[in-house]
PDB file of C-alpha atoms in Angstrom:
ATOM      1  CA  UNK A 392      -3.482 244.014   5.751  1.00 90.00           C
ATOM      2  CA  UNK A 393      -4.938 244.622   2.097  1.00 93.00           C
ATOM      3  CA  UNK A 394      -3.787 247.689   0.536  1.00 96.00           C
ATOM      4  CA  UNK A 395      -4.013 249.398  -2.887  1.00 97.00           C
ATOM      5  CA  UNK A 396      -2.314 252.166  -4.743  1.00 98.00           C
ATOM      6  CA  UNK A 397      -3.711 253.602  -7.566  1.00 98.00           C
ATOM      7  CA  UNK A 398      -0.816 255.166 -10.388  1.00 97.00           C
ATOM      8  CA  UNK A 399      -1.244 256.608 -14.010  1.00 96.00           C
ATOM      9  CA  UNK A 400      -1.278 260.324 -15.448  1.00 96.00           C
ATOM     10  CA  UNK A 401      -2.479 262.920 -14.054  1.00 96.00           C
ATOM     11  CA  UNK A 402      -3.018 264.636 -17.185  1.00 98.00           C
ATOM     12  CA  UNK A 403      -4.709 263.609 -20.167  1.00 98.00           C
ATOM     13  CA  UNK A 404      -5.615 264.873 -23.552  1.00 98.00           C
ATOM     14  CA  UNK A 405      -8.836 265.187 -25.045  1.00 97.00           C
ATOM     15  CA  UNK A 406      -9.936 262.060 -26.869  1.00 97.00           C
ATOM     16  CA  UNK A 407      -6.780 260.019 -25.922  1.00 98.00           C
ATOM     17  CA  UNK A 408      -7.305 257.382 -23.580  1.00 98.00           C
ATOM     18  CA  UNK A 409      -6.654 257.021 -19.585  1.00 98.00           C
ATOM     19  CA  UNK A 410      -4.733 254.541 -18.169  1.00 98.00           C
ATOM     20  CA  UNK A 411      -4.242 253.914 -14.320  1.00 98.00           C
ATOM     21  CA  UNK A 412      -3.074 250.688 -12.744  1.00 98.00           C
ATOM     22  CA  UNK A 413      -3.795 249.703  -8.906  1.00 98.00           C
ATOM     23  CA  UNK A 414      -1.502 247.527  -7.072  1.00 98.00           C
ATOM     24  CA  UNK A 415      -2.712 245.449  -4.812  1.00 96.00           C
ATOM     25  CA  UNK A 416      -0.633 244.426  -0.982  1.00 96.00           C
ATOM     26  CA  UNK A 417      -1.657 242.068   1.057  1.00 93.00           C
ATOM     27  CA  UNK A 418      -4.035 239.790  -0.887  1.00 91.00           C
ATOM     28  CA  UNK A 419      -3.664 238.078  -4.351  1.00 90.00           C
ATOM     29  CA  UNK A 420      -5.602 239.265  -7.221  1.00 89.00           C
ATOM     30  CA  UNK A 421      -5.427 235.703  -8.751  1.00 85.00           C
ATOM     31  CA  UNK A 422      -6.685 233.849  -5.638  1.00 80.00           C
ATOM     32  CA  UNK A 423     -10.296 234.412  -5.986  1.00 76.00           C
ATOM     33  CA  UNK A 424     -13.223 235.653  -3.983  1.00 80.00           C
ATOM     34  CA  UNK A 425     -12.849 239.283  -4.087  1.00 89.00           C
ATOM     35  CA  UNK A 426     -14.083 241.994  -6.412  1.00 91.00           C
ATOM     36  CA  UNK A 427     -11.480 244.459  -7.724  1.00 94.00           C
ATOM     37  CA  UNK A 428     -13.333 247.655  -8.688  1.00 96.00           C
ATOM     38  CA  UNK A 429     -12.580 250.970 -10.336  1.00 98.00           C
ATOM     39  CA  UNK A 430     -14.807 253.939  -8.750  1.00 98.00           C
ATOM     40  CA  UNK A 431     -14.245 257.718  -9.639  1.00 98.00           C
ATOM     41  CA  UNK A 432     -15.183 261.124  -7.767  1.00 98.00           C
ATOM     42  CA  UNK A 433     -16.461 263.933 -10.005  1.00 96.00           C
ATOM     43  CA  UNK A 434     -15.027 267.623  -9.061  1.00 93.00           C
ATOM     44  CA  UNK A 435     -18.777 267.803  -7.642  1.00 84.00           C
ATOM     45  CA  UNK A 436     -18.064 265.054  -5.188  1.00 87.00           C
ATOM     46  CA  UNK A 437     -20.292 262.481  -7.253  1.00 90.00           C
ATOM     47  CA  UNK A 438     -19.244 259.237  -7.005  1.00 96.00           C
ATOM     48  CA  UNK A 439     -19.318 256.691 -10.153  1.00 96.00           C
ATOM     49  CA  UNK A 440     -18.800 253.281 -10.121  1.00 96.00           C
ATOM     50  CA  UNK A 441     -17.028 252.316 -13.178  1.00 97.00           C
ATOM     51  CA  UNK A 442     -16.529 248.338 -13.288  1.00 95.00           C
ATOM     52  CA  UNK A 443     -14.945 245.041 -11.522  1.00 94.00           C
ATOM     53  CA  UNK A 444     -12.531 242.353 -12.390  1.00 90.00           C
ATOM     54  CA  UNK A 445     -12.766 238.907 -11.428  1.00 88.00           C
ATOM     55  CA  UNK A 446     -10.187 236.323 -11.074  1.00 79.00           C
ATOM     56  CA  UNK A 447     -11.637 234.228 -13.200  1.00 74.00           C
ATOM     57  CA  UNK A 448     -10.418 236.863 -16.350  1.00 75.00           C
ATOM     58  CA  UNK A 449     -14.302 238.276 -15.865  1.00 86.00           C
ATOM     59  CA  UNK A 450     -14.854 241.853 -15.852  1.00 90.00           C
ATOM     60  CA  UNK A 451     -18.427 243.486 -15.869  1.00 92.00           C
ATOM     61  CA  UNK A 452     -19.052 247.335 -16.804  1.00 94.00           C
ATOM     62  CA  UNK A 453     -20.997 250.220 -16.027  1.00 93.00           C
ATOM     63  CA  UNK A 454     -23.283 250.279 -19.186  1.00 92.00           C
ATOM     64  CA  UNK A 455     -22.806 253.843 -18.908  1.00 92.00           C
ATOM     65  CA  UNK A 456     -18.897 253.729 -20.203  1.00 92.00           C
ATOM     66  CA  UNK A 457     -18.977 250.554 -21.059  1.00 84.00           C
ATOM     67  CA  UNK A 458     -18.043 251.199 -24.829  1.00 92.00           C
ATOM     68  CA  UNK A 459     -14.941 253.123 -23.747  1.00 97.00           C
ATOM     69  CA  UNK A 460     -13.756 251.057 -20.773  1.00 97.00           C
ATOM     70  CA  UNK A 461     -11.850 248.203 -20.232  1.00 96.00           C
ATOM     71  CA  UNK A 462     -10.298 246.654 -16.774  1.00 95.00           C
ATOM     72  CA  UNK A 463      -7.491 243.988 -16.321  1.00 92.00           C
ATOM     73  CA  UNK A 464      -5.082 242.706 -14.652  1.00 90.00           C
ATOM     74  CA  UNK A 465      -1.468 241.856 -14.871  1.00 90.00           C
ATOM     75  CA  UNK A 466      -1.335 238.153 -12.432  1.00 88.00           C
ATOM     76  CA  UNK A 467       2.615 238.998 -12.463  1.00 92.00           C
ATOM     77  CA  UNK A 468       2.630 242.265 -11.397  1.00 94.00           C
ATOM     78  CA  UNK A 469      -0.848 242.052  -8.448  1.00 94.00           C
ATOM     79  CA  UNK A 470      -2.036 244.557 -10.249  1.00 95.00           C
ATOM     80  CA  UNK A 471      -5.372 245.161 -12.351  1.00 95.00           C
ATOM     81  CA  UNK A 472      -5.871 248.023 -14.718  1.00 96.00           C
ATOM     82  CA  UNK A 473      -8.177 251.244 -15.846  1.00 98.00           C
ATOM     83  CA  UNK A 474      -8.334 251.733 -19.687  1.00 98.00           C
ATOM     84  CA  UNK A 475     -10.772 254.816 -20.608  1.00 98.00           C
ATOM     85  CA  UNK A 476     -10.755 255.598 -24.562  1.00 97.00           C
ATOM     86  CA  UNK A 477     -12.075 259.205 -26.342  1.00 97.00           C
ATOM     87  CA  UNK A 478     -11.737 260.892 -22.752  1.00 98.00           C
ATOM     88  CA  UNK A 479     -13.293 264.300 -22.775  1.00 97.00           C
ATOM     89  CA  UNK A 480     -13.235 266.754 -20.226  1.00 97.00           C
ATOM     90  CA  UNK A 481     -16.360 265.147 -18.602  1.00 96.00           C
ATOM     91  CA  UNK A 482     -14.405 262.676 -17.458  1.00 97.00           C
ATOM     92  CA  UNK A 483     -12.218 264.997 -15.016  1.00 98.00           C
ATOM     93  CA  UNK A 484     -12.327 263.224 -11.339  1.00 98.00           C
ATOM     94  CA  UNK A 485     -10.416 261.338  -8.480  1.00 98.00           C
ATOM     95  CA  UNK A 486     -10.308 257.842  -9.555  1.00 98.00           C
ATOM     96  CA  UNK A 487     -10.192 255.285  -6.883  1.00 98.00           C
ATOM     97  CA  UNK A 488      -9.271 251.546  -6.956  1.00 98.00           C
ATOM     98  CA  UNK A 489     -11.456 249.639  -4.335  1.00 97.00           C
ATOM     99  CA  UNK A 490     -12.359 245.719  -3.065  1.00 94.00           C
ATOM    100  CA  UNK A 491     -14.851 244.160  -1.197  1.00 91.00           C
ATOM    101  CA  UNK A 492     -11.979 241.994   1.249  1.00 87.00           C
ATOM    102  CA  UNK A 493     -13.724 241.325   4.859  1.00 84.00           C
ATOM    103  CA  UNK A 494     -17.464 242.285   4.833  1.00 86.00           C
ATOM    104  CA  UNK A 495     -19.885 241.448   1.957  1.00 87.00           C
ATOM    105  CA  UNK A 496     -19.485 241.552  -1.636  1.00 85.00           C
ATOM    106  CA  UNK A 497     -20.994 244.143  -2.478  1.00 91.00           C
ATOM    107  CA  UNK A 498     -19.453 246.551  -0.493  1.00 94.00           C
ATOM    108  CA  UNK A 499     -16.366 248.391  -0.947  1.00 95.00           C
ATOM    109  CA  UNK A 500     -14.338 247.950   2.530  1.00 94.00           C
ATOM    110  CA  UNK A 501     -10.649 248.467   0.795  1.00 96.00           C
ATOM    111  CA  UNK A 502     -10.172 251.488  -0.724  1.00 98.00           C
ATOM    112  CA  UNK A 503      -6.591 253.281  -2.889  1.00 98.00           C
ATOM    113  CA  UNK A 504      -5.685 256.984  -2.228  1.00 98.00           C
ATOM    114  CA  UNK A 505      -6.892 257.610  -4.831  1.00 98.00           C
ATOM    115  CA  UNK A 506      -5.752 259.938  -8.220  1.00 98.00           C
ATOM    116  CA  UNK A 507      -6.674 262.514  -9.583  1.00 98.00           C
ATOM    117  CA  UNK A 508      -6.667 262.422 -13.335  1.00 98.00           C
ATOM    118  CA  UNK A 509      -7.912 265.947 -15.881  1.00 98.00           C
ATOM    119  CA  UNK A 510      -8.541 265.667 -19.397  1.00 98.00           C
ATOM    120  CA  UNK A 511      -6.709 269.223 -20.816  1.00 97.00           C
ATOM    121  CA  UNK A 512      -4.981 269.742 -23.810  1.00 95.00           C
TER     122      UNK A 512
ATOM    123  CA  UNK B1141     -27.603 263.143 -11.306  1.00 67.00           C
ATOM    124  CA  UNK B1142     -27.421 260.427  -9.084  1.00 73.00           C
ATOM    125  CA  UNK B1143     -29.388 257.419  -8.536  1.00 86.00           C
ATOM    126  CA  UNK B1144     -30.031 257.596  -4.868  1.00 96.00           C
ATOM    127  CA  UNK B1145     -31.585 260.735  -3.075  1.00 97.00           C
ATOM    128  CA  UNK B1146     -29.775 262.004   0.081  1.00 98.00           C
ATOM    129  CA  UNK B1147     -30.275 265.641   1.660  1.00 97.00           C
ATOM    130  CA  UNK B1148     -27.238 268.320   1.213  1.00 97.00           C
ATOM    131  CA  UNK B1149     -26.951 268.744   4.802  1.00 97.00           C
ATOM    132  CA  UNK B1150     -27.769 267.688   7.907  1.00 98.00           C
ATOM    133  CA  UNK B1151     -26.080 269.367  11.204  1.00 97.00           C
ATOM    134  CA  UNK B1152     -26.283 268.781  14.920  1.00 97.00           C
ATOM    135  CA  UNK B1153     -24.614 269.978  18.328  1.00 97.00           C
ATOM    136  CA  UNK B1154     -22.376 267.697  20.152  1.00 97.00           C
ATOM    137  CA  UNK B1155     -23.822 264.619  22.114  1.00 97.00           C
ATOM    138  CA  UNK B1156     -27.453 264.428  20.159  1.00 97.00           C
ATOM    139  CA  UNK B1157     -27.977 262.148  17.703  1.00 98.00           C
ATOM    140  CA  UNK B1158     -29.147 262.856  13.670  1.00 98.00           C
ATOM    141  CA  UNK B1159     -30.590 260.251  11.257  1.00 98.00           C
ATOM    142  CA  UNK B1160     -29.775 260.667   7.339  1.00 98.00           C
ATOM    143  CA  UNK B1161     -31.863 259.551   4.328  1.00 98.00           C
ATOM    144  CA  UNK B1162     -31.411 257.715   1.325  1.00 98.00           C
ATOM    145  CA  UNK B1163     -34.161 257.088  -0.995  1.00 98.00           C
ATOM    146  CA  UNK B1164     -33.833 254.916  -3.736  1.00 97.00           C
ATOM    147  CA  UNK B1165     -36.388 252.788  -5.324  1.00 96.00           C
ATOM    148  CA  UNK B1166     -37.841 249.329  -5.828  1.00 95.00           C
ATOM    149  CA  UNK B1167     -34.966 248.332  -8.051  1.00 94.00           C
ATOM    150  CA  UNK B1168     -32.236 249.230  -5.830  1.00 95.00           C
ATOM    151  CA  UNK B1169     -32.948 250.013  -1.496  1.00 97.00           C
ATOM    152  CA  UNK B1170     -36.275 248.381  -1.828  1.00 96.00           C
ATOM    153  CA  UNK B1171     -35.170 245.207  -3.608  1.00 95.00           C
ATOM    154  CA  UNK B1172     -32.169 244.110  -2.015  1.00 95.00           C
ATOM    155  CA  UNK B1173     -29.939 244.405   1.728  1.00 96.00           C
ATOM    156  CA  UNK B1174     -27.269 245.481  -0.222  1.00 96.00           C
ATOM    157  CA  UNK B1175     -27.053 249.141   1.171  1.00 97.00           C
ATOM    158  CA  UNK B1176     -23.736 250.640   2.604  1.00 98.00           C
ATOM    159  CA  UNK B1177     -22.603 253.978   3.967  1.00 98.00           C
ATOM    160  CA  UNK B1178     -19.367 256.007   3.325  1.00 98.00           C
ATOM    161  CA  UNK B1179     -17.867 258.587   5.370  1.00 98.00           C
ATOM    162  CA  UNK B1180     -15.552 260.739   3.832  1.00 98.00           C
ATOM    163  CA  UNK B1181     -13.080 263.764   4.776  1.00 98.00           C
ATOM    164  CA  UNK B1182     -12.095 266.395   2.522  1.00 96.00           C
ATOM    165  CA  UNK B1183      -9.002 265.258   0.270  1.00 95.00           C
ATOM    166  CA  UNK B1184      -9.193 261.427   1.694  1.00 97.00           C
ATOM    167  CA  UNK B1185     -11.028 258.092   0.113  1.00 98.00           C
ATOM    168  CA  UNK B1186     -14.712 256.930   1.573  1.00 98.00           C
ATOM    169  CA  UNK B1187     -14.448 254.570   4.059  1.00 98.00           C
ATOM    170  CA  UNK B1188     -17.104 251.986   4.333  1.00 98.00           C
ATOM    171  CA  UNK B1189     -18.888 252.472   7.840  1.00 98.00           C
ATOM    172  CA  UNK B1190     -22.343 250.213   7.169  1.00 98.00           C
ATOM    173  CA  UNK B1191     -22.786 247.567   5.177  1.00 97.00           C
ATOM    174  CA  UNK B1192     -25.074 245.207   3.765  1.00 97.00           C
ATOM    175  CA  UNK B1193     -28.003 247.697   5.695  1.00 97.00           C
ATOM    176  CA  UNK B1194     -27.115 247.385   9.173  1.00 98.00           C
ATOM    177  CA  UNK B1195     -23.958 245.636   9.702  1.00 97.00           C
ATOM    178  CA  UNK B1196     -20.448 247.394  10.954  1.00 97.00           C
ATOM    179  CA  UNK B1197     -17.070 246.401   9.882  1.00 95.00           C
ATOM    180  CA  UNK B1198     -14.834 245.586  12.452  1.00 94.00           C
ATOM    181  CA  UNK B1199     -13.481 248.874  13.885  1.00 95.00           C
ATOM    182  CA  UNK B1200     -16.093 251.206  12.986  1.00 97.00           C
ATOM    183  CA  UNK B1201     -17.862 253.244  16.011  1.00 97.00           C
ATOM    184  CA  UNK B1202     -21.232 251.528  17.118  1.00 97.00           C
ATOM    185  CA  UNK B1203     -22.654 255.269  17.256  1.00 98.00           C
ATOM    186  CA  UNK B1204     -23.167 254.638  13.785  1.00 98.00           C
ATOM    187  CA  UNK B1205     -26.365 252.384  13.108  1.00 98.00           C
ATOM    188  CA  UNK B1206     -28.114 251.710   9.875  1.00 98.00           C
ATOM    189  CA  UNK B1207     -31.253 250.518   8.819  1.00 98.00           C
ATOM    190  CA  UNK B1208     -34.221 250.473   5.794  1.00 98.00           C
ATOM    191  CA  UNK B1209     -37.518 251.333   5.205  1.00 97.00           C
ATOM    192  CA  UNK B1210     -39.259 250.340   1.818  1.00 97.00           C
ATOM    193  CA  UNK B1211     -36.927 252.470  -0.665  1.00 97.00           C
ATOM    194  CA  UNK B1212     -35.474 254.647   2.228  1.00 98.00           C
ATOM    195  CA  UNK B1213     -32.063 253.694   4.047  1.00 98.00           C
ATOM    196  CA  UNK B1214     -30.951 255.881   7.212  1.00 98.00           C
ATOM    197  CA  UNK B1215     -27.855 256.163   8.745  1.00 98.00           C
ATOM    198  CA  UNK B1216     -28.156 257.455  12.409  1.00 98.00           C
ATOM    199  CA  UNK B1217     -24.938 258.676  14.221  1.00 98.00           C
ATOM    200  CA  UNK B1218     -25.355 259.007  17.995  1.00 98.00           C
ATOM    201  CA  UNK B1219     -23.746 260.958  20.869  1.00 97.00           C
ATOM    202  CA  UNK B1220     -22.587 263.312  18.248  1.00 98.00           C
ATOM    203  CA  UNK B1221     -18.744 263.887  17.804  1.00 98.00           C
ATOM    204  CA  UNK B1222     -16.492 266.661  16.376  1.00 97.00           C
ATOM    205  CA  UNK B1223     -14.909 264.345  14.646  1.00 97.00           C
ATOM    206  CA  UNK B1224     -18.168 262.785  12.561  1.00 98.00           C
ATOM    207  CA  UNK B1225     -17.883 266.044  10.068  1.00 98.00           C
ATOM    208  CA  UNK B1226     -17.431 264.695   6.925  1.00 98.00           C
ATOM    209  CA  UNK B1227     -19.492 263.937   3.581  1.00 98.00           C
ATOM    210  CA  UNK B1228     -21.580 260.407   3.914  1.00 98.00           C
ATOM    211  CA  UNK B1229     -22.335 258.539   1.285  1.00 98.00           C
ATOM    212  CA  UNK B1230     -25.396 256.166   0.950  1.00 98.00           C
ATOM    213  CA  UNK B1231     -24.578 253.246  -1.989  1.00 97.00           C
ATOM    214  CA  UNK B1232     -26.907 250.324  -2.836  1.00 97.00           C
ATOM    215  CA  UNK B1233     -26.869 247.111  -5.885  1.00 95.00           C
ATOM    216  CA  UNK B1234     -29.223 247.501  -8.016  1.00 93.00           C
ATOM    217  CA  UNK B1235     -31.156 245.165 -10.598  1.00 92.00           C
ATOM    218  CA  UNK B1236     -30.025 247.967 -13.554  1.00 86.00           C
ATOM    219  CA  UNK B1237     -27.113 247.180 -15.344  1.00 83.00           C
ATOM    220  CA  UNK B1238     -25.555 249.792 -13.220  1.00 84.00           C
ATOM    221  CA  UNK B1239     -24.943 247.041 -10.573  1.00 89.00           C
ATOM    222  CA  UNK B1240     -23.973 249.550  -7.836  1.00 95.00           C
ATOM    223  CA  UNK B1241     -25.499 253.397  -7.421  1.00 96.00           C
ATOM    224  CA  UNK B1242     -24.312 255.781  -5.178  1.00 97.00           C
ATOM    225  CA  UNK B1243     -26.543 259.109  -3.612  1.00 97.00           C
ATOM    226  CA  UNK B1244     -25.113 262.391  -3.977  1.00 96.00           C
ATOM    227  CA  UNK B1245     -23.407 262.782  -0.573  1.00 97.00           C
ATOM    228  CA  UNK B1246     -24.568 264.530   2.504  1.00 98.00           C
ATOM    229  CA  UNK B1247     -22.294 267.099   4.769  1.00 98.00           C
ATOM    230  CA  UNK B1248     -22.704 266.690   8.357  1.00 98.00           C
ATOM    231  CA  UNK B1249     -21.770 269.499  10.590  1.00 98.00           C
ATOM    232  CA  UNK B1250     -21.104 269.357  13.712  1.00 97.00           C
ATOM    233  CA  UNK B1251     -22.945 272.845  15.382  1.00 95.00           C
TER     234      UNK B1251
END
């Protein structure tokens, strides 16, 4: 059974930059074949997708952020990583970790907690 | 503002059956099978109930159908339960850069 588990800050400062990781049970992030997305819940309920990584060291953005963003992931650790630069307080919201593991691509069937992160100083 | 369209609420009594929209456009619903549904309970992640228009993950009640229309989705629960109050979310690909859009989330309660 896939699981993730999203961990980082839950407090960050004006124009520094958010980092979360999401470790991934059950399935390998180096193995191929799934899409390991980033996906965050404004105080409003919105809900943003933010980006994917691929095994093959791709990662595709939201155009949106996509100056300020960056995912990864750490092969040694089964674990791929959130990197959000200049954070303001826009960017206040649950941030979930989520894969597309047993039904199609391009849906999100696996899904973290999720964390909630605030930009305060 | 989102992408996708979805009304704020929708509410029903116990055993009848409601239908919820998502409108979208050529570029996203219209252009591609790619639409899922979310339900979601206060202070928990969505979980994925329809996929790919119509199609249920393993698990998931069969009162909960989906289907599309031109640039309109629906998600129809039947014989409804206590339990279905929650937020639903409709989510499609899209051809913009975006890749994946979400609608704003509607609250179903349960009268």
């Amino acid at each position: 059974q896939v699981q993730l588990q999203e961990s980082g800050p839950g407090l960050v400062k004006p124009s520094q930059t958010l980092s979360l990781t999401c470790t991934v049970s059950g399935a390998s992030i180096s193995s191929g074949g799934y899409y390991w997305s980033w996906i965050r819940q404004y105080p409003g309920k919105g809900l943003e997708w933010i980006g994917y990584f691929y095994y093959s060291e791709t990662s595709y953005y939201n155009p949106s952020l996509k100056s300020r963003v960056s995912i990864s992931a750490d092969t040694s650790k089964n674990a791929f990583s959130l990197r959000l630069s200049s954070v303001t307080a826009a960017d206040t919201a649950v941030y979930y970790c989520a894969a597309d593991i047993s039904t199609s691509e391009n849906a999100f069937d696996i899904w973290g907690q999720g964390t909630m992160v605030t930009v305060s100083s | 503002q989102s992408a996708l369209t979805q009304p704020a609420s929708v509410s029903g009594s116990p055993g009848q059956s409601i239908t919820l929209s998502c409108t979208g456009t050529s570029s996203d619903i219209g252009g591609y099978n790619y639409v899922c549904w979310y339900q979601q309970y206060p202070g928990k992640a969505p979980k994925l109930i329809i996929f790919d228009v119509s199609s249920r993950p393993s698990g998931v009640s069969d009162r909960f159908s989906g289907s599309k229309s031109g640039n309109t989705a629906s998600l129809t629960i039947s014989g409804l339960q206590a339990e279905d109050e929650a937020d639903y979310y409709c989510s499609s690909y899209t051809s913009s850069s975006a890749l994946y859009v979400f609608g704003p989330g509607t609250k179903v309660t349960v009268l």
